[in-house]
Coordinates of C-alpha atoms in Angstrom, one line a residue:
M20 CA -146.7 93.8 147.4
E21 CA -145.3 97.4 148.7
N22 CA -142.4 98.9 147.1
M23 CA -138.9 98.3 149.4
D24 CA -136.2 101.1 149.1
S25 CA -133.6 99.2 147.8
A26 CA -131.1 101.7 149.0
K27 CA -130.9 100.4 152.4
P28 CA -131.2 97.0 154.1
V29 CA -134.2 95.8 155.2
I30 CA -132.3 94.7 157.9
K31 CA -129.5 95.6 159.6
L32 CA -127.4 94.1 162.3
E33 CA -124.6 96.1 164.2
N34 CA -122.7 93.8 167.0
F35 CA -125.8 92.5 168.1
V36 CA -125.5 90.8 171.5
K37 CA -128.2 88.6 173.1
N38 CA -128.0 87.0 176.8
Y39 CA -130.8 85.1 178.8
I40 CA -130.6 85.1 182.5
T41 CA -130.8 81.8 183.4
G42 CA -131.5 82.0 187.4
E43 CA -128.2 83.6 188.3
V44 CA -126.6 83.0 185.6
E45 CA -126.4 85.1 182.5
V46 CA -126.3 82.8 178.8
P47 CA -124.9 84.4 176.2
A48 CA -127.2 83.3 173.1
V49 CA -125.7 85.5 170.0
R50 CA -122.4 87.1 170.5
G51 CA -121.5 90.2 168.6
V52 CA -122.8 89.6 165.0
S53 CA -123.4 91.9 162.1
L54 CA -125.4 91.2 159.1
E55 CA -127.1 93.2 156.4
I56 CA -130.0 91.6 154.5
M57 CA -131.2 93.6 151.3
P58 CA -134.7 94.4 149.5
G59 CA -135.6 91.2 147.5
E60 CA -132.9 88.7 149.2
F61 CA -134.0 84.9 149.9
V62 CA -131.7 84.2 153.1
A63 CA -131.4 80.7 154.7
I64 CA -130.0 80.6 158.3
M65 CA -128.9 77.3 159.3
G66 CA -127.0 76.3 163.0
A67 CA -127.2 73.2 164.9
S68 CA -129.8 73.3 168.0
G69 CA -128.1 76.1 170.0
S70 CA -126.0 78.0 167.8
G71 CA -128.3 81.2 168.3
K72 CA -130.3 81.1 165.0
S73 CA -133.7 80.6 166.7
T74 CA -132.7 84.0 168.8
L75 CA -131.7 86.1 165.8
M76 CA -135.0 85.2 164.0
N77 CA -136.7 86.3 167.1
T78 CA -134.8 89.3 167.2
I79 CA -135.6 89.8 163.4
G80 CA -139.0 89.5 163.7
C81 CA -138.9 92.1 166.3
L82 CA -140.1 89.3 169.0
D83 CA -137.3 90.2 171.2
R84 CA -135.0 92.7 171.5
P85 CA -130.7 93.1 171.5
T86 CA -129.2 93.0 175.2
S87 CA -126.6 95.5 173.0
G88 CA -126.0 96.5 169.6
L89 CA -128.1 97.9 167.3
Y90 CA -131.0 96.0 164.9
L91 CA -132.4 98.3 162.0
L92 CA -136.0 96.6 160.3
D93 CA -136.3 99.2 157.4
G94 CA -134.5 101.6 159.1
V95 CA -136.3 101.9 162.2
D96 CA -134.3 101.0 165.2
V97 CA -135.7 98.0 166.9
G98 CA -134.1 98.8 170.3
S99 CA -135.8 101.8 171.1
L100 CA -139.1 100.9 170.8
N101 CA -141.7 100.2 173.3
R102 CA -143.8 96.9 173.4
D103 CA -146.9 98.1 171.9
E104 CA -144.4 100.1 168.8
L105 CA -142.6 96.8 168.4
A106 CA -146.3 95.3 168.1
D107 CA -147.2 98.0 165.4
L108 CA -143.9 96.9 163.5
R109 CA -144.5 93.3 163.1
N110 CA -147.9 93.8 162.0
Q111 CA -146.8 96.1 159.6
K112 CA -143.6 95.0 158.2
I113 CA -143.3 91.1 158.6
G114 CA -145.1 88.0 158.0
F115 CA -144.5 84.7 159.8
V116 CA -144.5 81.5 158.4
F117 CA -144.3 78.5 161.3
Q118 CA -143.0 75.1 161.4
G119 CA -146.6 74.2 163.0
F120 CA -148.8 76.3 160.7
N121 CA -150.6 77.7 163.6
L122 CA -154.1 77.7 162.1
L123 CA -157.3 77.9 164.3
S124 CA -158.7 74.3 164.0
R125 CA -162.6 75.8 163.7
T126 CA -162.1 78.6 161.6
S127 CA -162.1 78.1 157.5
A128 CA -159.0 79.2 155.6
L129 CA -160.2 82.5 154.4
E130 CA -161.5 83.5 158.1
N131 CA -158.0 82.0 159.4
I132 CA -156.2 84.7 156.8
E133 CA -158.2 87.3 157.9
L134 CA -156.8 87.4 161.7
P135 CA -153.6 89.6 161.1
M136 CA -156.0 92.4 159.5
L137 CA -158.2 92.5 162.8
Y138 CA -155.2 93.7 164.4
A139 CA -154.0 96.4 161.6
R140 CA -153.6 99.6 163.5
H141 CA -155.9 101.5 160.5
R142 CA -159.3 99.9 160.3
I143 CA -160.0 97.8 157.4
S144 CA -163.5 97.0 155.9
G145 CA -165.4 93.6 156.0
R146 CA -165.3 93.5 152.4
E147 CA -161.6 94.9 152.1
Q148 CA -160.9 92.3 154.2
A149 CA -162.5 89.4 152.3
K150 CA -160.7 90.6 149.4
R151 CA -157.2 90.3 150.6
A152 CA -157.8 87.3 152.1
S153 CA -159.3 85.7 148.8
D154 CA -156.3 87.2 146.6
A155 CA -153.5 86.1 148.9
L156 CA -155.5 82.4 148.9
T157 CA -155.3 82.6 145.3
L158 CA -151.7 83.4 145.1
V159 CA -150.8 80.3 146.8
G160 CA -153.3 78.2 144.6
L161 CA -155.7 77.7 146.9
G162 CA -158.6 80.1 145.7
E163 CA -161.0 77.2 145.9
R164 CA -160.7 76.3 149.2
G165 CA -161.3 79.6 151.1
D166 CA -164.3 77.8 153.4
H167 CA -162.3 74.2 154.1
H168 CA -160.8 74.0 157.9
P169 CA -157.5 72.7 158.3
N170 CA -158.7 69.7 159.5
Q171 CA -159.8 69.3 155.5
L172 CA -156.5 70.1 154.3
S173 CA -153.4 68.2 153.6
G174 CA -150.1 69.1 155.7
G175 CA -149.0 71.6 152.3
Q176 CA -152.4 72.9 151.9
Q177 CA -152.1 73.9 155.7
Q178 CA -148.6 75.4 154.9
R179 CA -150.2 77.6 151.8
V180 CA -153.0 79.0 154.1
A181 CA -150.1 80.1 156.6
I182 CA -147.9 81.8 154.0
A183 CA -151.6 83.5 152.9
R184 CA -152.0 84.6 156.0
A185 CA -148.3 86.3 156.1
L186 CA -149.1 87.8 153.2
V187 CA -152.2 89.5 153.7
N188 CA -150.9 92.7 155.4
Q189 CA -148.5 93.2 152.6
P190 CA -145.4 92.9 154.7
K191 CA -141.5 94.0 153.6
L192 CA -140.5 91.2 154.8
L193 CA -141.5 87.1 155.0
L194 CA -140.3 84.9 157.8
A195 CA -140.1 81.0 157.7
D196 CA -139.0 79.3 160.7
E197 CA -138.7 75.6 159.5
P198 CA -141.5 75.9 156.8
T199 CA -141.0 72.3 155.6
G200 CA -140.3 70.2 158.9
N201 CA -143.4 69.0 158.9
L202 CA -143.7 68.2 155.5
D203 CA -143.0 65.3 152.9
T204 CA -140.1 65.7 150.1
Y205 CA -142.5 66.5 147.2
T206 CA -144.8 69.0 149.5
S207 CA -141.6 70.5 150.9
I208 CA -140.5 71.6 147.3
E209 CA -143.8 72.8 146.3
I210 CA -143.3 75.8 149.2
M211 CA -139.6 76.3 148.0
G212 CA -142.0 76.7 144.6
I213 CA -144.0 79.2 146.1
F214 CA -141.1 81.1 148.6
Q215 CA -138.8 81.1 145.0
K216 CA -142.1 83.0 143.1
L217 CA -142.9 85.1 145.7
N218 CA -139.0 86.3 146.0
D219 CA -139.1 86.4 142.0
E220 CA -142.4 89.1 142.8
G221 CA -139.8 91.1 145.1
I222 CA -140.8 90.1 148.4
T223 CA -137.5 89.2 151.0
I224 CA -137.2 86.1 152.7
V225 CA -135.5 85.2 155.7
M226 CA -136.0 81.1 156.5
V227 CA -134.5 79.4 159.4
T228 CA -133.6 75.6 158.5
H229 CA -131.5 73.2 159.7
E230 CA -132.1 71.0 155.8
L231 CA -129.1 71.5 153.8
D232 CA -131.3 70.9 150.7
I233 CA -133.9 73.4 152.0
A234 CA -131.6 76.4 152.0
S235 CA -130.6 75.1 148.8
Y236 CA -133.2 76.5 147.0
S237 CA -132.9 80.2 149.3
K238 CA -129.9 82.8 147.3
R239 CA -127.5 82.9 150.5
T240 CA -127.0 81.1 153.6
V241 CA -125.8 82.2 156.9
V242 CA -124.2 80.2 159.0
M243 CA -124.8 80.3 163.4
R244 CA -122.3 78.1 165.8
D245 CA -122.0 79.0 169.2
G246 CA -123.9 82.2 168.6
R247 CA -121.7 83.6 165.9
L248 CA -122.0 84.4 162.8
V249 CA -119.2 81.5 161.0
G250 CA -120.5 81.3 157.2
N251 CA -122.2 84.4 155.4
Q252 CA -122.3 83.1 151.1
P253 CA -124.5 83.1 148.2
V254 CA -125.6 79.9 147.2
I255 CA -123.6 78.5 143.9
N256 CA -125.5 76.0 142.8
R257 CA -129.3 76.8 143.7
L258 CA -132.2 74.4 143.0
K259 CA -135.1 75.7 141.2
A260 CA -138.4 74.3 142.6
S261 CA -139.7 73.7 139.3
T262 CA -137.0 71.4 138.2
E263 CA -137.1 69.4 141.1
L264 CA -140.5 68.6 141.1
A265 CA -139.8 67.5 137.8
K266 CA -137.4 65.3 138.7
L267 CA -139.2 63.8 141.4
H268 CA -142.3 63.2 139.0
Q269 CA -140.2 61.0 136.6
E270 CA -139.3 59.1 139.0
Q271 CA -142.2 58.0 140.8
Q272 CA -143.5 57.6 137.5
A273 CA -140.1 55.1 137.0
I274 CA -141.4 53.3 140.4
K275 CA -144.5 52.9 138.8
L276 CA -143.4 51.1 135.3
T277 CA -141.1 48.7 137.5
A278 CA -144.1 48.0 140.4

């Protein structure tokens, strides 16, 4: 993965405001948020529906621009870029993981992972694409499933493929929007284990979640309410995925013995 300059924030928001126009009414979605996220952090953004967390995430992901205020992504002023420049920045700097996986159903796992490389500014050879995709799939523990289609994979395996796809362009930032929303408890913890491993290797992760237990796997939580930042603190009793998986396994074994 690409090394980051640890002296500057990956994400810097200063008095960030985002309003939407509904009919003739201007609706404030985010109201004057200032926030910095440094290289190597793992931050969970939390908040109720309508709190502004999704709008904040869309802006961090260069899918939208501020109405006013400043957003710097790795030192680049996002508000000054045109649509093509935003698309280039997303492709170069950011990997996305979604709740719904968003895999192409008639395409193999490896081919799904290769997709972001097709849009890279600099052409990547077919051989290099195949190697990167294979390496990314191995990284998430599915190296032997490259020729499988999504309908041949479990939900957790599909999310692993989606994570590999997000990593294949070697981004500086991984954005995850409710990545465990469609998964059971055990599989959710497995996905958090992958995120913790990636974070330990230096990749910066920002994750939107409404689940407090899932946020406990991050290093810092940011809480939104009514478009404002109302909480910003480190996770004190951080959960470690490997420990929680071992506990669940023991519980399952105990249930089998008493059944």
